[in-house]
Amino acid sequence: MTHEGSGLGRAVRDLRDCCRGADIGAGLAVWGSEALDARETVSAWARQHLA
């Protein structure tokens, strides 16, 4: 999720509320202004959390 200072904000809570019973794992917050350069950050997160 991209943001401009709020991090994940209420996203995890909102997902848990609307997707009851789903396995909601760790999220990744990326500054919106840094999103175009976040490929390695996202790749590292994916390797750690989705493997």
mmCIF file as Biopython writes it, N, C-alpha, C and O atoms, coordinates in Angstrom:
data_model
#
loop_
_atom_site.group_PDB
_atom_site.id
_atom_site.type_symbol
_atom_site.label_atom_id
_atom_site.label_alt_id
_atom_site.label_comp_id
_atom_site.label_asym_id
_atom_site.label_entity_id
_atom_site.label_seq_id
_atom_site.pdbx_PDB_ins_code
_atom_site.Cartn_x
_atom_site.Cartn_y
_atom_site.Cartn_z
_atom_site.occupancy
_atom_site.B_iso_or_equiv
_atom_site.auth_seq_id
_atom_site.auth_asym_id
_atom_site.pdbx_PDB_model_num
ATOM 1   N N  . MET A ? 1  ? 0.841   -1.157  0.000  1.0 0.0 1  A 1 
ATOM 2   C CA . MET A ? 1  ? 0.000   0.000   0.000  1.0 0.0 1  A 1 
ATOM 3   C C  . MET A ? 1  ? 0.890   1.224   0.000  1.0 0.0 1  A 1 
ATOM 4   O O  . MET A ? 1  ? 1.881   1.277   0.727  1.0 0.0 1  A 1 
ATOM 5   N N  . THR A ? 2  ? 0.541   2.207   -0.812 1.0 0.0 2  A 1 
ATOM 6   C CA . THR A ? 2  ? 1.287   3.464   -0.786 1.0 0.0 2  A 1 
ATOM 7   C C  . THR A ? 2  ? 0.579   4.459   0.121  1.0 0.0 2  A 1 
ATOM 8   O O  . THR A ? 2  ? -0.628  4.376   0.344  1.0 0.0 2  A 1 
ATOM 9   N N  . HIS A ? 3  ? 1.347   5.388   0.630  1.0 0.0 3  A 1 
ATOM 10  C CA . HIS A ? 3  ? 0.813   6.396   1.547  1.0 0.0 3  A 1 
ATOM 11  C C  . HIS A ? 3  ? 1.687   7.633   1.488  1.0 0.0 3  A 1 
ATOM 12  O O  . HIS A ? 3  ? 2.740   7.623   0.850  1.0 0.0 3  A 1 
ATOM 13  N N  . GLU A ? 4  ? 1.271   8.661   2.125  1.0 0.0 4  A 1 
ATOM 14  C CA . GLU A ? 4  ? 2.069   9.890   2.245  1.0 0.0 4  A 1 
ATOM 15  C C  . GLU A ? 4  ? 2.204   10.293  3.700  1.0 0.0 4  A 1 
ATOM 16  O O  . GLU A ? 4  ? 2.168   11.480  4.025  1.0 0.0 4  A 1 
ATOM 17  N N  . GLY A ? 5  ? 2.360   9.312   4.577  1.0 0.0 5  A 1 
ATOM 18  C CA . GLY A ? 5  ? 2.601   9.604   5.980  1.0 0.0 5  A 1 
ATOM 19  C C  . GLY A ? 5  ? 1.762   8.796   6.947  1.0 0.0 5  A 1 
ATOM 20  O O  . GLY A ? 5  ? 2.055   8.776   8.142  1.0 0.0 5  A 1 
ATOM 21  N N  . SER A ? 6  ? 0.730   8.132   6.464  1.0 0.0 6  A 1 
ATOM 22  C CA . SER A ? 6  ? -0.164  7.411   7.369  1.0 0.0 6  A 1 
ATOM 23  C C  . SER A ? 6  ? 0.224   5.948   7.554  1.0 0.0 6  A 1 
ATOM 24  O O  . SER A ? 6  ? -0.410  5.242   8.337  1.0 0.0 6  A 1 
ATOM 25  N N  . GLY A ? 7  ? 1.247   5.482   6.852  1.0 0.0 7  A 1 
ATOM 26  C CA . GLY A ? 7  ? 1.609   4.066   6.937  1.0 0.0 7  A 1 
ATOM 27  C C  . GLY A ? 7  ? 0.454   3.216   6.446  1.0 0.0 7  A 1 
ATOM 28  O O  . GLY A ? 7  ? -0.207  3.568   5.469  1.0 0.0 7  A 1 
ATOM 29  N N  . LEU A ? 8  ? 0.210   2.116   7.106  1.0 0.0 8  A 1 
ATOM 30  C CA . LEU A ? 8  ? -0.911  1.263   6.715  1.0 0.0 8  A 1 
ATOM 31  C C  . LEU A ? 8  ? -2.237  1.817   7.208  1.0 0.0 8  A 1 
ATOM 32  O O  . LEU A ? 8  ? -3.304  1.357   6.802  1.0 0.0 8  A 1 
ATOM 33  N N  . GLY A ? 9  ? -2.161  2.809   8.087  1.0 0.0 9  A 1 
ATOM 34  C CA . GLY A ? 9  ? -3.391  3.430   8.585  1.0 0.0 9  A 1 
ATOM 35  C C  . GLY A ? 9  ? -4.365  2.399   9.117  1.0 0.0 9  A 1 
ATOM 36  O O  . GLY A ? 9  ? -4.002  1.568   9.950  1.0 0.0 9  A 1 
ATOM 37  N N  . ARG A ? 10 ? -5.583  2.446   8.646  1.0 0.0 10 A 1 
ATOM 38  C CA . ARG A ? 10 ? -6.641  1.523   9.075  1.0 0.0 10 A 1 
ATOM 39  C C  . ARG A ? 10 ? -6.797  0.339   8.138  1.0 0.0 10 A 1 
ATOM 40  O O  . ARG A ? 10 ? -7.730  -0.449  8.290  1.0 0.0 10 A 1 
ATOM 41  N N  . ALA A ? 11 ? -5.903  0.200   7.175  1.0 0.0 11 A 1 
ATOM 42  C CA . ALA A ? 11 ? -6.073  -0.814  6.129  1.0 0.0 11 A 1 
ATOM 43  C C  . ALA A ? 11 ? -6.198  -2.221  6.685  1.0 0.0 11 A 1 
ATOM 44  O O  . ALA A ? 11 ? -7.086  -2.966  6.271  1.0 0.0 11 A 1 
ATOM 45  N N  . VAL A ? 12 ? -5.327  -2.605  7.613  1.0 0.0 12 A 1 
ATOM 46  C CA . VAL A ? 12 ? -5.370  -3.968  8.144  1.0 0.0 12 A 1 
ATOM 47  C C  . VAL A ? 12 ? -6.680  -4.197  8.884  1.0 0.0 12 A 1 
ATOM 48  O O  . VAL A ? 12 ? -7.324  -5.230  8.700  1.0 0.0 12 A 1 
ATOM 49  N N  . ARG A ? 13 ? -7.074  -3.254  9.709  1.0 0.0 13 A 1 
ATOM 50  C CA . ARG A ? 13 ? -8.336  -3.390  10.440 1.0 0.0 13 A 1 
ATOM 51  C C  . ARG A ? 13 ? -9.516  -3.444  9.476  1.0 0.0 13 A 1 
ATOM 52  O O  . ARG A ? 13 ? -10.420 -4.260  9.652  1.0 0.0 13 A 1 
ATOM 53  N N  . ASP A ? 14 ? -9.516  -2.594  8.472  1.0 0.0 14 A 1 
ATOM 54  C CA . ASP A ? 14 ? -10.611 -2.593  7.501  1.0 0.0 14 A 1 
ATOM 55  C C  . ASP A ? 14 ? -10.678 -3.911  6.738  1.0 0.0 14 A 1 
ATOM 56  O O  . ASP A ? 14 ? -11.766 -4.436  6.504  1.0 0.0 14 A 1 
ATOM 57  N N  . LEU A ? 15 ? -9.516  -4.453  6.348  1.0 0.0 15 A 1 
ATOM 58  C CA . LEU A ? 15 ? -9.512  -5.741  5.652  1.0 0.0 15 A 1 
ATOM 59  C C  . LEU A ? 15 ? -10.045 -6.847  6.549  1.0 0.0 15 A 1 
ATOM 60  O O  . LEU A ? 15 ? -10.830 -7.686  6.108  1.0 0.0 15 A 1 
ATOM 61  N N  . ARG A ? 16 ? -9.621  -6.850  7.804  1.0 0.0 16 A 1 
ATOM 62  C CA . ARG A ? 16 ? -10.119 -7.878  8.726  1.0 0.0 16 A 1 
ATOM 63  C C  . ARG A ? 16 ? -11.624 -7.762  8.914  1.0 0.0 16 A 1 
ATOM 64  O O  . ARG A ? 16 ? -12.317 -8.774  9.015  1.0 0.0 16 A 1 
ATOM 65  N N  . ASP A ? 17 ? -12.136 -6.533  8.960  1.0 0.0 17 A 1 
ATOM 66  C CA . ASP A ? 17 ? -13.574 -6.328  9.127  1.0 0.0 17 A 1 
ATOM 67  C C  . ASP A ? 17 ? -14.374 -6.828  7.926  1.0 0.0 17 A 1 
ATOM 68  O O  . ASP A ? 17 ? -15.426 -7.445  8.091  1.0 0.0 17 A 1 
ATOM 69  N N  . CYS A ? 18 ? -13.879 -6.564  6.725  1.0 0.0 18 A 1 
ATOM 70  C CA . CYS A ? 18 ? -14.660 -6.929  5.540  1.0 0.0 18 A 1 
ATOM 71  C C  . CYS A ? 18 ? -14.327 -8.315  5.009  1.0 0.0 18 A 1 
ATOM 72  O O  . CYS A ? 18 ? -15.050 -8.834  4.158  1.0 0.0 18 A 1 
ATOM 73  N N  . CYS A ? 19 ? -13.258 -8.921  5.489  1.0 0.0 19 A 1 
ATOM 74  C CA . CYS A ? 19 ? -12.860 -10.244 5.010  1.0 0.0 19 A 1 
ATOM 75  C C  . CYS A ? 19 ? -12.737 -11.204 6.185  1.0 0.0 19 A 1 
ATOM 76  O O  . CYS A ? 19 ? -11.718 -11.873 6.356  1.0 0.0 19 A 1 
ATOM 77  N N  . ARG A ? 20 ? -13.779 -11.259 6.979  1.0 0.0 20 A 1 
ATOM 78  C CA . ARG A ? 20 ? -13.753 -12.105 8.177  1.0 0.0 20 A 1 
ATOM 79  C C  . ARG A ? 20 ? -13.375 -13.535 7.822  1.0 0.0 20 A 1 
ATOM 80  O O  . ARG A ? 20 ? -13.884 -14.114 6.863  1.0 0.0 20 A 1 
ATOM 81  N N  . GLY A ? 21 ? -12.462 -14.093 8.627  1.0 0.0 21 A 1 
ATOM 82  C CA . GLY A ? 21 ? -12.000 -15.447 8.413  1.0 0.0 21 A 1 
ATOM 83  C C  . GLY A ? 21 ? -10.798 -15.550 7.486  1.0 0.0 21 A 1 
ATOM 84  O O  . GLY A ? 21 ? -10.173 -16.606 7.395  1.0 0.0 21 A 1 
ATOM 85  N N  . ALA A ? 22 ? -10.472 -14.461 6.799  1.0 0.0 22 A 1 
ATOM 86  C CA . ALA A ? 22 ? -9.312  -14.478 5.899  1.0 0.0 22 A 1 
ATOM 87  C C  . ALA A ? 22 ? -8.031  -14.396 6.717  1.0 0.0 22 A 1 
ATOM 88  O O  . ALA A ? 22 ? -8.021  -13.837 7.814  1.0 0.0 22 A 1 
ATOM 89  N N  . ASP A ? 23 ? -6.969  -14.945 6.187  1.0 0.0 23 A 1 
ATOM 90  C CA . ASP A ? 23 ? -5.659  -14.861 6.822  1.0 0.0 23 A 1 
ATOM 91  C C  . ASP A ? 23 ? -4.996  -13.582 6.329  1.0 0.0 23 A 1 
ATOM 92  O O  . ASP A ? 23 ? -4.490  -13.530 5.208  1.0 0.0 23 A 1 
ATOM 93  N N  . ILE A ? 24 ? -4.998  -12.558 7.164  1.0 0.0 24 A 1 
ATOM 94  C CA . ILE A ? 24 ? -4.406  -11.265 6.809  1.0 0.0 24 A 1 
ATOM 95  C C  . ILE A ? 24 ? -3.011  -11.220 7.421  1.0 0.0 24 A 1 
ATOM 96  O O  . ILE A ? 24 ? -2.868  -11.140 8.641  1.0 0.0 24 A 1 
ATOM 97  N N  . GLY A ? 25 ? -1.997  -11.271 6.591  1.0 0.0 25 A 1 
ATOM 98  C CA . GLY A ? 25 ? -0.612  -11.277 7.064  1.0 0.0 25 A 1 
ATOM 99  C C  . GLY A ? 25 ? -0.039  -9.881  7.178  1.0 0.0 25 A 1 
ATOM 100 O O  . GLY A ? 25 ? -0.764  -8.887  7.191  1.0 0.0 25 A 1 
ATOM 101 N N  . ALA A ? 26 ? 1.267   -9.831  7.259  1.0 0.0 26 A 1 
ATOM 102 C CA . ALA A ? 26 ? 1.983   -8.564  7.399  1.0 0.0 26 A 1 
ATOM 103 C C  . ALA A ? 26 ? 1.817   -7.724  6.143  1.0 0.0 26 A 1 
ATOM 104 O O  . ALA A ? 26 ? 1.850   -8.238  5.025  1.0 0.0 26 A 1 
ATOM 105 N N  . GLY A ? 27 ? 1.641   -6.447  6.341  1.0 0.0 27 A 1 
ATOM 106 C CA . GLY A ? 27 ? 1.520   -5.529  5.220  1.0 0.0 27 A 1 
ATOM 107 C C  . GLY A ? 27 ? 2.829   -4.809  4.960  1.0 0.0 27 A 1 
ATOM 108 O O  . GLY A ? 27 ? 3.772   -4.901  5.747  1.0 0.0 27 A 1 
ATOM 109 N N  . LEU A ? 28 ? 2.875   -4.109  3.875  1.0 0.0 28 A 1 
ATOM 110 C CA . LEU A ? 28 ? 4.043   -3.298  3.518  1.0 0.0 28 A 1 
ATOM 111 C C  . LEU A ? 28 ? 3.543   -1.925  3.126  1.0 0.0 28 A 1 
ATOM 112 O O  . LEU A ? 28 ? 2.760   -1.786  2.187  1.0 0.0 28 A 1 
ATOM 113 N N  . ALA A ? 29 ? 3.989   -0.920  3.838  1.0 0.0 29 A 1 
ATOM 114 C CA . ALA A ? 29 ? 3.633   0.466   3.521  1.0 0.0 29 A 1 
ATOM 115 C C  . ALA A ? 29 ? 4.814   1.116   2.796  1.0 0.0 29 A 1 
ATOM 116 O O  . ALA A ? 29 ? 5.946   1.079   3.278  1.0 0.0 29 A 1 
ATOM 117 N N  . VAL A ? 30 ? 4.539   1.704   1.649  1.0 0.0 30 A 1 
ATOM 118 C CA . VAL A ? 30 ? 5.560   2.369   0.847  1.0 0.0 30 A 1 
ATOM 119 C C  . VAL A ? 30 ? 5.119   3.810   0.634  1.0 0.0 30 A 1 
ATOM 120 O O  . VAL A ? 30 ? 3.983   4.069   0.237  1.0 0.0 30 A 1 
ATOM 121 N N  . TRP A ? 31 ? 6.014   4.734   0.898  1.0 0.0 31 A 1 
ATOM 122 C CA . TRP A ? 31 ? 5.697   6.134   0.621  1.0 0.0 31 A 1 
ATOM 123 C C  . TRP A ? 31 ? 5.335   6.275   -0.852 1.0 0.0 31 A 1 
ATOM 124 O O  . TRP A ? 31 ? 6.060   5.792   -1.722 1.0 0.0 31 A 1 
ATOM 125 N N  . GLY A ? 32 ? 4.222   6.930   -1.127 1.0 0.0 32 A 1 
ATOM 126 C CA . GLY A ? 32 ? 3.785   7.111   -2.508 1.0 0.0 32 A 1 
ATOM 127 C C  . GLY A ? 32 ? 4.834   7.778   -3.375 1.0 0.0 32 A 1 
ATOM 128 O O  . GLY A ? 32 ? 5.006   7.421   -4.541 1.0 0.0 32 A 1 
ATOM 129 N N  . SER A ? 33 ? 5.532   8.743   -2.809 1.0 0.0 33 A 1 
ATOM 130 C CA . SER A ? 33 ? 6.558   9.457   -3.568 1.0 0.0 33 A 1 
ATOM 131 C C  . SER A ? 33 ? 7.779   8.588   -3.851 1.0 0.0 33 A 1 
ATOM 132 O O  . SER A ? 33 ? 8.623   8.959   -4.667 1.0 0.0 33 A 1 
ATOM 133 N N  . GLU A ? 34 ? 7.884   7.438   -3.188 1.0 0.0 34 A 1 
ATOM 134 C CA . GLU A ? 34 ? 9.011   6.533   -3.397 1.0 0.0 34 A 1 
ATOM 135 C C  . GLU A ? 34 ? 8.600   5.248   -4.124 1.0 0.0 34 A 1 
ATOM 136 O O  . GLU A ? 34 ? 9.428   4.360   -4.328 1.0 0.0 34 A 1 
ATOM 137 N N  . ALA A ? 35 ? 7.344   5.148   -4.508 1.0 0.0 35 A 1 
ATOM 138 C CA . ALA A ? 35 ? 6.817   3.914   -5.082 1.0 0.0 35 A 1 
ATOM 139 C C  . ALA A ? 35 ? 7.551   3.483   -6.356 1.0 0.0 35 A 1 
ATOM 140 O O  . ALA A ? 35 ? 7.801   2.293   -6.551 1.0 0.0 35 A 1 
ATOM 141 N N  . LEU A ? 36 ? 7.887   4.416   -7.202 1.0 0.0 36 A 1 
ATOM 142 C CA . LEU A ? 36 ? 8.556   4.053   -8.457 1.0 0.0 36 A 1 
ATOM 143 C C  . LEU A ? 36 ? 9.925   3.442   -8.222 1.0 0.0 36 A 1 
ATOM 144 O O  . LEU A ? 36 ? 10.424  2.709   -9.076 1.0 0.0 36 A 1 
ATOM 145 N N  . ASP A ? 37 ? 10.545  3.727   -7.080 1.0 0.0 37 A 1 
ATOM 146 C CA . ASP A ? 37 ? 11.878  3.209   -6.775 1.0 0.0 37 A 1 
ATOM 147 C C  . ASP A ? 37 ? 11.848  2.102   -5.719 1.0 0.0 37 A 1 
ATOM 148 O O  . ASP A ? 37 ? 12.890  1.769   -5.156 1.0 0.0 37 A 1 
ATOM 149 N N  . ALA A ? 38 ? 10.693  1.533   -5.444 1.0 0.0 38 A 1 
ATOM 150 C CA . ALA A ? 38 ? 10.547  0.572   -4.349 1.0 0.0 38 A 1 
ATOM 151 C C  . ALA A ? 38 ? 10.608  -0.881  -4.785 1.0 0.0 38 A 1 
ATOM 152 O O  . ALA A ? 38 ? 10.278  -1.770  -3.999 1.0 0.0 38 A 1 
ATOM 153 N N  . ARG A ? 39 ? 11.015  -1.139  -5.996 1.0 0.0 39 A 1 
ATOM 154 C CA . ARG A ? 39 ? 11.015  -2.517  -6.515 1.0 0.0 39 A 1 
ATOM 155 C C  . ARG A ? 39 ? 11.770  -3.472  -5.591 1.0 0.0 39 A 1 
ATOM 156 O O  . ARG A ? 39 ? 11.240  -4.532  -5.258 1.0 0.0 39 A 1 
ATOM 157 N N  . GLU A ? 40 ? 12.983  -3.135  -5.169 1.0 0.0 40 A 1 
ATOM 158 C CA . GLU A ? 40 ? 13.767  -4.038  -4.326 1.0 0.0 40 A 1 
ATOM 159 C C  . GLU A ? 40 ? 13.128  -4.195  -2.951 1.0 0.0 40 A 1 
ATOM 160 O O  . GLU A ? 40 ? 13.135  -5.291  -2.391 1.0 0.0 40 A 1 
ATOM 161 N N  . THR A ? 41 ? 12.580  -3.125  -2.405 1.0 0.0 41 A 1 
ATOM 162 C CA . THR A ? 41 ? 11.900  -3.203  -1.111 1.0 0.0 41 A 1 
ATOM 163 C C  . THR A ? 41 ? 10.714  -4.154  -1.194 1.0 0.0 41 A 1 
ATOM 164 O O  . THR A ? 41 ? 10.523  -4.996  -0.316 1.0 0.0 41 A 1 
ATOM 165 N N  . VAL A ? 42 ? 9.924   -4.017  -2.245 1.0 0.0 42 A 1 
ATOM 166 C CA . VAL A ? 42 ? 8.755   -4.881  -2.424 1.0 0.0 42 A 1 
ATOM 167 C C  . VAL A ? 42 ? 9.193   -6.323  -2.686 1.0 0.0 42 A 1 
ATOM 168 O O  . VAL A ? 42 ? 8.588   -7.258  -2.163 1.0 0.0 42 A 1 
ATOM 169 N N  . SER A ? 43 ? 10.224  -6.504  -3.480 1.0 0.0 43 A 1 
ATOM 170 C CA . SER A ? 43 ? 10.719  -7.852  -3.761 1.0 0.0 43 A 1 
ATOM 171 C C  . SER A ? 43 ? 11.221  -8.536  -2.492 1.0 0.0 43 A 1 
ATOM 172 O O  . SER A ? 43 ? 10.931  -9.711  -2.265 1.0 0.0 43 A 1 
ATOM 173 N N  . ALA A ? 44 ? 11.968  -7.812  -1.667 1.0 0.0 44 A 1 
ATOM 174 C CA . ALA A ? 44 ? 12.476  -8.373  -0.418 1.0 0.0 44 A 1 
ATOM 175 C C  . ALA A ? 44 ? 11.320  -8.732  0.512  1.0 0.0 44 A 1 
ATOM 176 O O  . ALA A ? 44 ? 11.339  -9.784  1.152  1.0 0.0 44 A 1 
ATOM 177 N N  . TRP A ? 45 ? 10.314  -7.862  0.586  1.0 0.0 45 A 1 
ATOM 178 C CA . TRP A ? 45 ? 9.136   -8.139  1.420  1.0 0.0 45 A 1 
ATOM 179 C C  . TRP A ? 45 ? 8.424   -9.401  0.922  1.0 0.0 45 A 1 
ATOM 180 O O  . TRP A ? 45 ? 8.030   -10.255 1.717  1.0 0.0 45 A 1 
ATOM 181 N N  . ALA A ? 46 ? 8.266   -9.508  -0.388 1.0 0.0 46 A 1 
ATOM 182 C CA . ALA A ? 46 ? 7.581   -10.661 -0.964 1.0 0.0 46 A 1 
ATOM 183 C C  . ALA A ? 46 ? 8.352   -11.958 -0.704 1.0 0.0 46 A 1 
ATOM 184 O O  . ALA A ? 46 ? 7.752   -12.982 -0.379 1.0 0.0 46 A 1 
ATOM 185 N N  . ARG A ? 47 ? 9.673   -11.915 -0.847 1.0 0.0 47 A 1 
ATOM 186 C CA . ARG A ? 47 ? 10.468  -13.108 -0.568 1.0 0.0 47 A 1 
ATOM 187 C C  . ARG A ? 47 ? 10.310  -13.551 0.880  1.0 0.0 47 A 1 
ATOM 188 O O  . ARG A ? 47 ? 10.243  -14.748 1.161  1.0 0.0 47 A 1 
ATOM 189 N N  . GLN A ? 48 ? 10.252  -12.608 1.785  1.0 0.0 48 A 1 
ATOM 190 C CA . GLN A ? 48 ? 10.144  -12.930 3.208  1.0 0.0 48 A 1 
ATOM 191 C C  . GLN A ? 48 ? 8.746   -13.389 3.601  1.0 0.0 48 A 1 
ATOM 192 O O  . GLN A ? 48 ? 8.611   -14.315 4.400  1.0 0.0 48 A 1 
ATOM 193 N N  . HIS A ? 49 ? 7.705   -12.765 3.060  1.0 0.0 49 A 1 
ATOM 194 C CA . HIS A ? 49 ? 6.346   -13.006 3.536  1.0 0.0 49 A 1 
ATOM 195 C C  . HIS A ? 49 ? 5.512   -13.922 2.654  1.0 0.0 49 A 1 
ATOM 196 O O  . HIS A ? 49 ? 4.484   -14.428 3.105  1.0 0.0 49 A 1 
ATOM 197 N N  . LEU A ? 50 ? 5.917   -14.147 1.425  1.0 0.0 50 A 1 
ATOM 198 C CA . LEU A ? 50 ? 5.097   -14.948 0.526  1.0 0.0 50 A 1 
ATOM 199 C C  . LEU A ? 50 ? 5.748   -16.252 0.124  1.0 0.0 50 A 1 
ATOM 200 O O  . LEU A ? 50 ? 5.188   -17.016 -0.662 1.0 0.0 50 A 1 
ATOM 201 N N  . ALA A ? 51 ? 6.914   -16.507 0.651  1.0 0.0 51 A 1 
ATOM 202 C CA . ALA A ? 51 ? 7.634   -17.736 0.292  1.0 0.0 51 A 1 
ATOM 203 C C  . ALA A ? 51 ? 7.074   -18.945 1.003  1.0 0.0 51 A 1 
ATOM 204 O O  . ALA A ? 51 ? 7.567   -20.057 0.812  1.0 0.0 51 A 1 
#
